[in-house]
Amino acid sequence: YKRAKTLLKLAYAIVATVPGVPCIYYGDEVGAEGYRDPFNRLPFPWGKEDTEILDFYRKIGQIRKNEAVFKGGLFKLITCDSELLSFARYKDVEFVVTIVNRSESKYNFEANMPLKSCETARKISVIKPLSAYILKGKGDVENLELDFHKNDN
């Protein structure tokens, strides 16, 4: 269940920050589980919601609400390999970068433009294993360069 929660969060960070309206399956936002058909989704777990997942969905929703790039901003793929995915949503000189690390490795991270967490307003220099970050920056996104170095220490 713990790994499934982590992967669900990574998936939702992507779904919520690519172009379009995020669509989720009923109950995903509270950790509802399912099995094989006809039990592919059990009833909503009223009173037993996973508040950690719900808080994550709310946090991402607040970021989407606060950042203008999610209302008609363009899309640019930056990095896509078996471990890392990064892309930008941008509008004029404002952009938001989503970075997803689906590996068990930690990465050191550098950018040629200042980027700060949309959640904490802090600069990010380490991308933790199995994690997603949504970062905000200003400038011409075409000049944005991200540099990732695996750090297995």
PDB file of C-alpha atoms in Angstrom:
ATOM      1  CA  TYR A   1       0.000   0.000   0.000  1.00  0.00           C
ATOM      2  CA  LYS A   2       2.834   2.404   0.835  1.00  0.00           C
ATOM      3  CA  ARG A   3       4.507   1.956  -2.572  1.00  0.00           C
ATOM      4  CA  ALA A   4       1.144   2.241  -4.325  1.00  0.00           C
ATOM      5  CA  LYS A   5       0.518   5.569  -2.545  1.00  0.00           C
ATOM      6  CA  THR A   6       3.895   6.859  -3.645  1.00  0.00           C
ATOM      7  CA  LEU A   7       3.290   5.860  -7.269  1.00  0.00           C
ATOM      8  CA  LEU A   8      -0.223   7.338  -7.173  1.00  0.00           C
ATOM      9  CA  LYS A   9       1.232  10.669  -6.062  1.00  0.00           C
ATOM     10  CA  LEU A  10       3.792  10.618  -8.887  1.00  0.00           C
ATOM     11  CA  ALA A  11       1.082   9.827 -11.426  1.00  0.00           C
ATOM     12  CA  TYR A  12      -1.198  12.559 -10.125  1.00  0.00           C
ATOM     13  CA  ALA A  13       1.602  15.143 -10.196  1.00  0.00           C
ATOM     14  CA  ILE A  14       1.939  14.396 -13.908  1.00  0.00           C
ATOM     15  CA  VAL A  15      -1.801  14.259 -14.678  1.00  0.00           C
ATOM     16  CA  ALA A  16      -2.412  17.524 -12.840  1.00  0.00           C
ATOM     17  CA  THR A  17       0.372  19.483 -14.547  1.00  0.00           C
ATOM     18  CA  VAL A  18       0.183  18.379 -18.205  1.00  0.00           C
ATOM     19  CA  PRO A  19      -2.260  20.256 -20.455  1.00  0.00           C
ATOM     20  CA  GLY A  20      -5.924  19.506 -19.913  1.00  0.00           C
ATOM     21  CA  VAL A  21      -8.223  19.004 -16.963  1.00  0.00           C
ATOM     22  CA  PRO A  22      -7.054  16.330 -14.516  1.00  0.00           C
ATOM     23  CA  CYS A  23      -9.392  13.386 -14.352  1.00  0.00           C
ATOM     24  CA  ILE A  24      -9.230  10.930 -11.478  1.00  0.00           C
ATOM     25  CA  TYR A  25     -11.042   7.710 -10.745  1.00  0.00           C
ATOM     26  CA  TYR A  26     -13.598   8.009  -7.933  1.00  0.00           C
ATOM     27  CA  GLY A  27     -11.886   7.503  -4.588  1.00  0.00           C
ATOM     28  CA  ASP A  28      -8.263   7.757  -5.753  1.00  0.00           C
ATOM     29  CA  GLU A  29      -7.972  11.036  -3.846  1.00  0.00           C
ATOM     30  CA  VAL A  30      -8.527   9.210  -0.537  1.00  0.00           C
ATOM     31  CA  GLY A  31      -6.752   5.927  -1.239  1.00  0.00           C
ATOM     32  CA  ALA A  32      -9.783   3.810  -2.127  1.00  0.00           C
ATOM     33  CA  GLU A  33      -8.679   0.378  -3.242  1.00  0.00           C
ATOM     34  CA  GLY A  34     -10.132  -2.096  -5.672  1.00  0.00           C
ATOM     35  CA  TYR A  35      -9.643  -5.590  -6.887  1.00  0.00           C
ATOM     36  CA  ARG A  36     -10.746  -7.583  -9.899  1.00  0.00           C
ATOM     37  CA  ASP A  37     -14.058  -6.930 -11.570  1.00  0.00           C
ATOM     38  CA  PRO A  38     -16.739  -6.727 -10.214  1.00  0.00           C
ATOM     39  CA  PHE A  39     -14.862  -5.421  -7.166  1.00  0.00           C
ATOM     40  CA  ASN A  40     -12.652  -3.045  -9.148  1.00  0.00           C
ATOM     41  CA  ARG A  41     -13.731  -0.216  -6.865  1.00  0.00           C
ATOM     42  CA  LEU A  42     -15.126  -0.613  -3.408  1.00  0.00           C
ATOM     43  CA  PRO A  43     -17.534   1.991  -1.949  1.00  0.00           C
ATOM     44  CA  PHE A  44     -16.112   5.317  -0.831  1.00  0.00           C
ATOM     45  CA  PRO A  45     -14.308   4.808   2.497  1.00  0.00           C
ATOM     46  CA  TRP A  46     -16.245   7.389   4.531  1.00  0.00           C
ATOM     47  CA  GLY A  47     -14.458   7.987   7.831  1.00  0.00           C
ATOM     48  CA  LYS A  48     -11.433   5.978   6.704  1.00  0.00           C
ATOM     49  CA  GLU A  49     -10.022   8.338   4.089  1.00  0.00           C
ATOM     50  CA  ASP A  50      -6.252   8.424   3.682  1.00  0.00           C
ATOM     51  CA  THR A  51      -5.675  12.059   4.627  1.00  0.00           C
ATOM     52  CA  GLU A  52      -2.066  12.006   3.412  1.00  0.00           C
ATOM     53  CA  ILE A  53      -3.232  11.334  -0.151  1.00  0.00           C
ATOM     54  CA  LEU A  54      -6.114  13.793   0.143  1.00  0.00           C
ATOM     55  CA  ASP A  55      -3.749  16.511   1.400  1.00  0.00           C
ATOM     56  CA  PHE A  56      -1.438  15.838  -1.563  1.00  0.00           C
ATOM     57  CA  TYR A  57      -4.314  16.169  -4.054  1.00  0.00           C
ATOM     58  CA  ARG A  58      -5.421  19.401  -2.380  1.00  0.00           C
ATOM     59  CA  LYS A  59      -1.868  20.800  -2.443  1.00  0.00           C
ATOM     60  CA  ILE A  60      -1.565  20.084  -6.177  1.00  0.00           C
ATOM     61  CA  GLY A  61      -5.015  21.597  -6.736  1.00  0.00           C
ATOM     62  CA  GLN A  62      -3.960  24.776  -4.958  1.00  0.00           C
ATOM     63  CA  ILE A  63      -0.843  25.027  -7.129  1.00  0.00           C
ATOM     64  CA  ARG A  64      -2.985  24.599 -10.265  1.00  0.00           C
ATOM     65  CA  LYS A  65      -5.336  27.303  -9.017  1.00  0.00           C
ATOM     66  CA  ASN A  66      -2.526  29.753  -8.190  1.00  0.00           C
ATOM     67  CA  GLU A  67      -0.408  29.411 -11.340  1.00  0.00           C
ATOM     68  CA  ALA A  68      -1.670  31.095 -14.512  1.00  0.00           C
ATOM     69  CA  VAL A  69       0.319  28.715 -16.757  1.00  0.00           C
ATOM     70  CA  PHE A  70      -2.210  25.979 -16.006  1.00  0.00           C
ATOM     71  CA  LYS A  71      -4.926  28.075 -17.646  1.00  0.00           C
ATOM     72  CA  GLY A  72      -3.924  27.864 -21.278  1.00  0.00           C
ATOM     73  CA  GLY A  73      -0.160  27.712 -20.921  1.00  0.00           C
ATOM     74  CA  LEU A  74       1.936  25.903 -23.494  1.00  0.00           C
ATOM     75  CA  PHE A  75       3.871  22.666 -22.924  1.00  0.00           C
ATOM     76  CA  LYS A  76       7.562  21.831 -23.372  1.00  0.00           C
ATOM     77  CA  LEU A  77       9.092  18.424 -22.693  1.00  0.00           C
ATOM     78  CA  ILE A  78      12.540  18.786 -21.122  1.00  0.00           C
ATOM     79  CA  THR A  79      13.711  15.353 -19.924  1.00  0.00           C
ATOM     80  CA  CYS A  80      12.211  11.948 -20.536  1.00  0.00           C
ATOM     81  CA  ASP A  81      14.069   8.744 -19.758  1.00  0.00           C
ATOM     82  CA  SER A  82      13.485   5.601 -17.708  1.00  0.00           C
ATOM     83  CA  GLU A  83      14.109   7.421 -14.415  1.00  0.00           C
ATOM     84  CA  LEU A  84      13.332  11.124 -14.841  1.00  0.00           C
ATOM     85  CA  LEU A  85      10.567  13.101 -16.457  1.00  0.00           C
ATOM     86  CA  SER A  86      10.586  16.881 -16.567  1.00  0.00           C
ATOM     87  CA  PHE A  87       8.445  19.291 -18.516  1.00  0.00           C
ATOM     88  CA  ALA A  88       7.399  22.912 -18.400  1.00  0.00           C
ATOM     89  CA  ARG A  89       4.102  24.698 -18.708  1.00  0.00           C
ATOM     90  CA  TYR A  90       4.662  28.292 -19.728  1.00  0.00           C
ATOM     91  CA  LYS A  91       2.892  31.501 -20.591  1.00  0.00           C
ATOM     92  CA  ASP A  92       4.817  34.616 -21.623  1.00  0.00           C
ATOM     93  CA  VAL A  93       7.862  34.741 -19.307  1.00  0.00           C
ATOM     94  CA  GLU A  94       6.412  32.670 -16.474  1.00  0.00           C
ATOM     95  CA  PHE A  95       6.790  28.912 -16.318  1.00  0.00           C
ATOM     96  CA  VAL A  96       6.269  25.970 -14.029  1.00  0.00           C
ATOM     97  CA  VAL A  97       8.464  22.885 -14.256  1.00  0.00           C
ATOM     98  CA  THR A  98       7.319  19.476 -13.076  1.00  0.00           C
ATOM     99  CA  ILE A  99      10.093  17.005 -12.244  1.00  0.00           C
ATOM    100  CA  VAL A 100       9.255  13.384 -11.492  1.00  0.00           C
ATOM    101  CA  ASN A 101      11.886  10.922 -10.295  1.00  0.00           C
ATOM    102  CA  ARG A 102      10.506   7.396 -10.659  1.00  0.00           C
ATOM    103  CA  SER A 103      13.777   5.750  -9.670  1.00  0.00           C
ATOM    104  CA  GLU A 104      15.156   4.556  -6.345  1.00  0.00           C
ATOM    105  CA  SER A 105      18.111   6.943  -6.810  1.00  0.00           C
ATOM    106  CA  LYS A 106      18.607  10.469  -5.580  1.00  0.00           C
ATOM    107  CA  TYR A 107      19.640  13.149  -8.087  1.00  0.00           C
ATOM    108  CA  ASN A 108      21.462  16.412  -7.595  1.00  0.00           C
ATOM    109  CA  PHE A 109      19.795  19.096  -9.658  1.00  0.00           C
ATOM    110  CA  GLU A 110      20.888  22.409 -11.165  1.00  0.00           C
ATOM    111  CA  ALA A 111      19.153  24.876 -13.449  1.00  0.00           C
ATOM    112  CA  ASN A 112      20.534  27.817 -15.384  1.00  0.00           C
ATOM    113  CA  MET A 113      17.612  29.972 -14.155  1.00  0.00           C
ATOM    114  CA  PRO A 114      16.297  30.430 -10.615  1.00  0.00           C
ATOM    115  CA  LEU A 115      13.588  27.879  -9.788  1.00  0.00           C
ATOM    116  CA  LYS A 116      11.674  27.693  -6.533  1.00  0.00           C
ATOM    117  CA  SER A 117       9.203  25.185  -5.182  1.00  0.00           C
ATOM    118  CA  CYS A 118       5.588  26.182  -5.801  1.00  0.00           C
ATOM    119  CA  GLU A 119       4.801  24.714  -2.398  1.00  0.00           C
ATOM    120  CA  THR A 120       7.559  26.149  -0.187  1.00  0.00           C
ATOM    121  CA  ALA A 121       9.121  28.944  -2.340  1.00  0.00           C
ATOM    122  CA  ARG A 122      12.536  27.371  -1.627  1.00  0.00           C
ATOM    123  CA  LYS A 123      15.249  26.490  -4.121  1.00  0.00           C
ATOM    124  CA  ILE A 124      15.490  22.763  -4.814  1.00  0.00           C
ATOM    125  CA  SER A 125      18.900  21.126  -5.342  1.00  0.00           C
ATOM    126  CA  VAL A 126      18.154  17.462  -4.594  1.00  0.00           C
ATOM    127  CA  ILE A 127      15.522  15.313  -6.264  1.00  0.00           C
ATOM    128  CA  LYS A 128      14.639  12.523  -3.857  1.00  0.00           C
ATOM    129  CA  PRO A 129      13.877   8.970  -5.009  1.00  0.00           C
ATOM    130  CA  LEU A 130      10.268   8.332  -6.050  1.00  0.00           C
ATOM    131  CA  SER A 131       9.277  11.977  -5.768  1.00  0.00           C
ATOM    132  CA  ALA A 132       7.704  14.810  -7.724  1.00  0.00           C
ATOM    133  CA  TYR A 133       8.484  18.519  -7.588  1.00  0.00           C
ATOM    134  CA  ILE A 134       6.640  21.464  -9.085  1.00  0.00           C
ATOM    135  CA  LEU A 135       8.919  24.477  -9.473  1.00  0.00           C
ATOM    136  CA  LYS A 136       8.281  28.032 -10.627  1.00  0.00           C
ATOM    137  CA  GLY A 137      10.534  30.291 -12.663  1.00  0.00           C
ATOM    138  CA  LYS A 138      10.633  33.370 -14.873  1.00  0.00           C
ATOM    139  CA  GLY A 139      12.332  33.902 -18.184  1.00  0.00           C
ATOM    140  CA  ASP A 140      12.309  32.444 -21.660  1.00  0.00           C
ATOM    141  CA  VAL A 141      11.591  28.738 -21.188  1.00  0.00           C
ATOM    142  CA  GLU A 142      13.396  28.010 -24.473  1.00  0.00           C
ATOM    143  CA  ASN A 143      16.641  28.950 -22.699  1.00  0.00           C
ATOM    144  CA  LEU A 144      15.943  26.771 -19.649  1.00  0.00           C
ATOM    145  CA  GLU A 145      18.495  24.020 -19.040  1.00  0.00           C
ATOM    146  CA  LEU A 146      18.163  21.394 -16.318  1.00  0.00           C
ATOM    147  CA  ASP A 147      21.128  19.301 -15.236  1.00  0.00           C
ATOM    148  CA  PHE A 148      20.601  16.094 -13.236  1.00  0.00           C
ATOM    149  CA  HIS A 149      23.397  14.029 -11.681  1.00  0.00           C
ATOM    150  CA  LYS A 150      22.675  10.691 -10.065  1.00  0.00           C
ATOM    151  CA  ASN A 151      23.762  10.600  -6.415  1.00  0.00           C
ATOM    152  CA  ASP A 152      23.603   7.075  -4.994  1.00  0.00           C
ATOM    153  CA  ASN A 153      25.345   8.082  -1.767  1.00  0.00           C
TER     154      ASN A 153
END
